[in-house]
Amino acid sequence: MCGSIGKTGAKVGETMGEGFSQRNKTEKLTVTALMTALFAVTALAFKGFVIIPSITELRPVNALPLIFGLLFGNLGAIASALGNLFGDAVGGTLTFASLGGMIGNFAMAYIPYKVWGALLCKRDENILLLDSAKNYLWYFILALLSAIPAAVIIPLFTDFFGFVSYNILFGIIFANNFLVECTIGVVLYGFFSRACLKGKLSAVRAMVFSLDNVRGKRMSALVLAVNTFLAFGLSVFFFFNYSNEIGQLAILVPMGILAAMMLLSMVK
């Protein structure tokens, strides 16, 4: 079991490092640092709007992982992970559960990037524009996929370490994520996607973004999407049918397995 977890962690680390394995490393490091700073500053700005002390707060910053992932791929996922970690550290909410926040925010950006790049975009596309009803539909489906992983992974850590039960935090995080992505996120994504297509950001994005990491991985992306939706469905079942007590193995074991499958599907 420990060996399997170690291999999974190594593969996740390898995936997080893929963005830096190509050319233009300076540009990639710069863009990643800027996105990390933007995420951390935005997160810190709302640290006072607390929902559960030291665990979660009102988070407009949750709109950023989906935007970062779709527009900057691996780099956006890395920035989301690091930005969340730095926000916790500077904001005084750094705990063992912050590791779950780091992994969850990475997945929030990476999963929609992989699913869109492998399954939904055309061969001549490299950016999702909100210029049709179909593309809006894709955006909201990807927003749902983005909202799920943090709502599954973070509560596993908070429950395991005895902070907050899985059932309580799952509902809060998912509602927070999806609501922000479908309101503020739509506006921000529409603006930044246009800027990345024709504006000043287009040259920057051209230097650092690629779909090569995910194109051709249709089966892997399909399995990833299915695993993510399964984790969501089972979490909803537990939310409505189980108590809010900490340490319920009937919840933690199956959700831990599904979370591990989700991570494996990300890196394959």
PDB file of N, CA, C and O in Angstrom, residues 225-258:
ATOM      1  N   ALA A 225     -12.035  11.653 -16.379  1.00  0.00           N
ATOM      2  CA  ALA A 225     -13.339  12.306 -16.229  1.00  0.00           C
ATOM      3  C   ALA A 225     -14.324  11.400 -15.506  1.00  0.00           C
ATOM      4  O   ALA A 225     -15.057  11.836 -14.613  1.00  0.00           O
ATOM      5  N   VAL A 226     -14.339  10.116 -15.883  1.00  0.00           N
ATOM      6  CA  VAL A 226     -15.251   9.164 -15.242  1.00  0.00           C
ATOM      7  C   VAL A 226     -14.912   9.012 -13.757  1.00  0.00           C
ATOM      8  O   VAL A 226     -15.803   9.031 -12.898  1.00  0.00           O
ATOM      9  N   ASN A 227     -13.626   8.883 -13.431  1.00  0.00           N
ATOM     10  CA  ASN A 227     -13.205   8.769 -12.031  1.00  0.00           C
ATOM     11  C   ASN A 227     -13.625   9.991 -11.220  1.00  0.00           C
ATOM     12  O   ASN A 227     -14.073   9.881 -10.069  1.00  0.00           O
ATOM     13  N   THR A 228     -13.477  11.157 -11.836  1.00  0.00           N
ATOM     14  CA  THR A 228     -13.825  12.397 -11.138  1.00  0.00           C
ATOM     15  C   THR A 228     -15.317  12.466 -10.863  1.00  0.00           C
ATOM     16  O   THR A 228     -15.742  12.807  -9.743  1.00  0.00           O
ATOM     17  N   PHE A 229     -16.125  12.123 -11.859  1.00  0.00           N
ATOM     18  CA  PHE A 229     -17.576  12.153 -11.658  1.00  0.00           C
ATOM     19  C   PHE A 229     -18.029  11.063 -10.683  1.00  0.00           C
ATOM     20  O   PHE A 229     -18.979  11.262  -9.916  1.00  0.00           O
ATOM     21  N   LEU A 230     -17.364   9.905 -10.698  1.00  0.00           N
ATOM     22  CA  LEU A 230     -17.681   8.855  -9.724  1.00  0.00           C
ATOM     23  C   LEU A 230     -17.388   9.330  -8.299  1.00  0.00           C
ATOM     24  O   LEU A 230     -18.189   9.091  -7.375  1.00  0.00           O
ATOM     25  N   ALA A 231     -16.257   9.994  -8.129  1.00  0.00           N
ATOM     26  CA  ALA A 231     -15.908  10.522  -6.807  1.00  0.00           C
ATOM     27  C   ALA A 231     -16.948  11.537  -6.351  1.00  0.00           C
ATOM     28  O   ALA A 231     -17.332  11.570  -5.171  1.00  0.00           O
ATOM     29  N   PHE A 232     -17.425  12.349  -7.270  1.00  0.00           N
ATOM     30  CA  PHE A 232     -18.445  13.336  -6.928  1.00  0.00           C
ATOM     31  C   PHE A 232     -19.763  12.663  -6.549  1.00  0.00           C
ATOM     32  O   PHE A 232     -20.372  13.001  -5.517  1.00  0.00           O
ATOM     33  N   GLY A 233     -20.182  11.693  -7.359  1.00  0.00           N
ATOM     34  CA  GLY A 233     -21.438  11.004  -7.082  1.00  0.00           C
ATOM     35  C   GLY A 233     -21.424  10.289  -5.739  1.00  0.00           C
ATOM     36  O   GLY A 233     -22.399  10.355  -4.975  1.00  0.00           O
ATOM     37  N   LEU A 234     -20.327   9.610  -5.430  1.00  0.00           N
ATOM     38  CA  LEU A 234     -20.242   8.899  -4.162  1.00  0.00           C
ATOM     39  C   LEU A 234     -20.180   9.875  -2.987  1.00  0.00           C
ATOM     40  O   LEU A 234     -20.759   9.628  -1.920  1.00  0.00           O
ATOM     41  N   SER A 235     -19.504  11.003  -3.180  1.00  0.00           N
ATOM     42  CA  SER A 235     -19.438  12.014  -2.131  1.00  0.00           C
ATOM     43  C   SER A 235     -20.825  12.584  -1.837  1.00  0.00           C
ATOM     44  O   SER A 235     -21.180  12.821  -0.677  1.00  0.00           O
ATOM     45  N   VAL A 236     -21.604  12.814  -2.876  1.00  0.00           N
ATOM     46  CA  VAL A 236     -22.971  13.309  -2.691  1.00  0.00           C
ATOM     47  C   VAL A 236     -23.807  12.277  -1.942  1.00  0.00           C
ATOM     48  O   VAL A 236     -24.594  12.614  -1.043  1.00  0.00           O
ATOM     49  N   PHE A 237     -23.633  10.997  -2.279  1.00  0.00           N
ATOM     50  CA  PHE A 237     -24.345   9.937  -1.561  1.00  0.00           C
ATOM     51  C   PHE A 237     -23.996   9.957  -0.078  1.00  0.00           C
ATOM     52  O   PHE A 237     -24.888   9.898   0.791  1.00  0.00           O
ATOM     53  N   PHE A 238     -22.710  10.035   0.239  1.00  0.00           N
ATOM     54  CA  PHE A 238     -22.293  10.082   1.641  1.00  0.00           C
ATOM     55  C   PHE A 238     -22.821  11.344   2.326  1.00  0.00           C
ATOM     56  O   PHE A 238     -23.208  11.313   3.492  1.00  0.00           O
ATOM     57  N   PHE A 239     -22.819  12.441   1.619  1.00  0.00           N
ATOM     58  CA  PHE A 239     -23.267  13.720   2.183  1.00  0.00           C
ATOM     59  C   PHE A 239     -24.714  13.639   2.668  1.00  0.00           C
ATOM     60  O   PHE A 239     -25.058  14.175   3.731  1.00  0.00           O
ATOM     61  N   PHE A 240     -25.562  12.972   1.894  1.00  0.00           N
ATOM     62  CA  PHE A 240     -26.981  12.911   2.237  1.00  0.00           C
ATOM     63  C   PHE A 240     -27.349  11.707   3.108  1.00  0.00           C
ATOM     64  O   PHE A 240     -28.431  11.699   3.703  1.00  0.00           O
ATOM     65  N   ASN A 241     -26.464  10.726   3.199  1.00  0.00           N
ATOM     66  CA  ASN A 241     -26.847   9.494   3.894  1.00  0.00           C
ATOM     67  C   ASN A 241     -26.011   9.155   5.124  1.00  0.00           C
ATOM     68  O   ASN A 241     -26.348   8.205   5.839  1.00  0.00           O
ATOM     69  N   TYR A 242     -24.950   9.886   5.384  1.00  0.00           N
ATOM     70  CA  TYR A 242     -24.101   9.600   6.534  1.00  0.00           C
ATOM     71  C   TYR A 242     -24.026  10.826   7.451  1.00  0.00           C
ATOM     72  O   TYR A 242     -24.299  11.950   7.030  1.00  0.00           O
ATOM     73  N   SER A 243     -23.630  10.593   8.685  1.00  0.00           N
ATOM     74  CA  SER A 243     -23.517  11.681   9.654  1.00  0.00           C
ATOM     75  C   SER A 243     -22.276  12.520   9.372  1.00  0.00           C
ATOM     76  O   SER A 243     -21.465  12.192   8.497  1.00  0.00           O
ATOM     77  N   ASN A 244     -22.116  13.594  10.146  1.00  0.00           N
ATOM     78  CA  ASN A 244     -20.978  14.490   9.982  1.00  0.00           C
ATOM     79  C   ASN A 244     -19.834  14.196  10.945  1.00  0.00           C
ATOM     80  O   ASN A 244     -18.991  15.060  11.206  1.00  0.00           O
ATOM     81  N   GLU A 245     -19.787  12.972  11.462  1.00  0.00           N
ATOM     82  CA  GLU A 245     -18.726  12.611  12.396  1.00  0.00           C
ATOM     83  C   GLU A 245     -17.385  12.427  11.673  1.00  0.00           C
ATOM     84  O   GLU A 245     -17.334  12.015  10.514  1.00  0.00           O
ATOM     85  N   ILE A 246     -16.324  12.712  12.404  1.00  0.00           N
ATOM     86  CA  ILE A 246     -14.966  12.515  11.882  1.00  0.00           C
ATOM     87  C   ILE A 246     -14.581  11.034  12.003  1.00  0.00           C
ATOM     88  O   ILE A 246     -14.992  10.346  12.933  1.00  0.00           O
ATOM     89  N   GLY A 247     -13.778  10.558  11.032  1.00  0.00           N
ATOM     90  CA  GLY A 247     -13.185   9.232  11.147  1.00  0.00           C
ATOM     91  C   GLY A 247     -14.060   8.078  10.721  1.00  0.00           C
ATOM     92  O   GLY A 247     -13.827   6.944  11.163  1.00  0.00           O
ATOM     93  N   GLN A 248     -15.029   8.321   9.861  1.00  0.00           N
ATOM     94  CA  GLN A 248     -15.885   7.234   9.382  1.00  0.00           C
ATOM     95  C   GLN A 248     -15.178   6.504   8.229  1.00  0.00           C
ATOM     96  O   GLN A 248     -15.079   7.025   7.110  1.00  0.00           O
ATOM     97  N   LEU A 249     -14.687   5.313   8.510  1.00  0.00           N
ATOM     98  CA  LEU A 249     -13.932   4.554   7.506  1.00  0.00           C
ATOM     99  C   LEU A 249     -14.790   4.191   6.309  1.00  0.00           C
ATOM    100  O   LEU A 249     -14.256   4.019   5.194  1.00  0.00           O
ATOM    101  N   ALA A 250     -16.090   4.068   6.506  1.00  0.00           N
ATOM    102  CA  ALA A 250     -16.992   3.758   5.391  1.00  0.00           C
ATOM    103  C   ALA A 250     -16.969   4.862   4.342  1.00  0.00           C
ATOM    104  O   ALA A 250     -17.287   4.627   3.176  1.00  0.00           O
ATOM    105  N   ILE A 251     -16.580   6.063   4.754  1.00  0.00           N
ATOM    106  CA  ILE A 251     -16.431   7.181   3.824  1.00  0.00           C
ATOM    107  C   ILE A 251     -14.977   7.309   3.370  1.00  0.00           C
ATOM    108  O   ILE A 251     -14.691   7.405   2.174  1.00  0.00           O
ATOM    109  N   LEU A 252     -14.051   7.298   4.314  1.00  0.00           N
ATOM    110  CA  LEU A 252     -12.656   7.609   4.016  1.00  0.00           C
ATOM    111  C   LEU A 252     -11.986   6.575   3.114  1.00  0.00           C
ATOM    112  O   LEU A 252     -11.195   6.944   2.236  1.00  0.00           O
ATOM    113  N   VAL A 253     -12.287   5.297   3.318  1.00  0.00           N
ATOM    114  CA  VAL A 253     -11.629   4.257   2.520  1.00  0.00           C
ATOM    115  C   VAL A 253     -12.037   4.330   1.046  1.00  0.00           C
ATOM    116  O   VAL A 253     -11.165   4.437   0.161  1.00  0.00           O
ATOM    117  N   PRO A 254     -13.347   4.270   0.710  1.00  0.00           N
ATOM    118  CA  PRO A 254     -13.689   4.340  -0.708  1.00  0.00           C
ATOM    119  C   PRO A 254     -13.319   5.669  -1.357  1.00  0.00           C
ATOM    120  O   PRO A 254     -12.883   5.698  -2.514  1.00  0.00           O
ATOM    121  N   MET A 255     -13.436   6.782  -0.611  1.00  0.00           N
ATOM    122  CA  MET A 255     -13.078   8.069  -1.201  1.00  0.00           C
ATOM    123  C   MET A 255     -11.562   8.186  -1.364  1.00  0.00           C
ATOM    124  O   MET A 255     -11.087   8.806  -2.326  1.00  0.00           O
ATOM    125  N   GLY A 256     -10.802   7.587  -0.457  1.00  0.00           N
ATOM    126  CA  GLY A 256      -9.358   7.564  -0.623  1.00  0.00           C
ATOM    127  C   GLY A 256      -8.939   6.787  -1.858  1.00  0.00           C
ATOM    128  O   GLY A 256      -8.037   7.198  -2.595  1.00  0.00           O
ATOM    129  N   ILE A 257      -9.609   5.661  -2.098  1.00  0.00           N
ATOM    130  CA  ILE A 257      -9.315   4.851  -3.284  1.00  0.00           C
ATOM    131  C   ILE A 257      -9.651   5.618  -4.555  1.00  0.00           C
ATOM    132  O   ILE A 257      -8.856   5.662  -5.514  1.00  0.00           O
ATOM    133  N   LEU A 258     -10.823   6.286  -4.572  1.00  0.00           N
ATOM    134  CA  LEU A 258     -11.223   7.052  -5.759  1.00  0.00           C
ATOM    135  C   LEU A 258     -10.296   8.247  -5.988  1.00  0.00           C
ATOM    136  O   LEU A 258      -9.978   8.580  -7.127  1.00  0.00           O
TER     137      LEU A 258
END
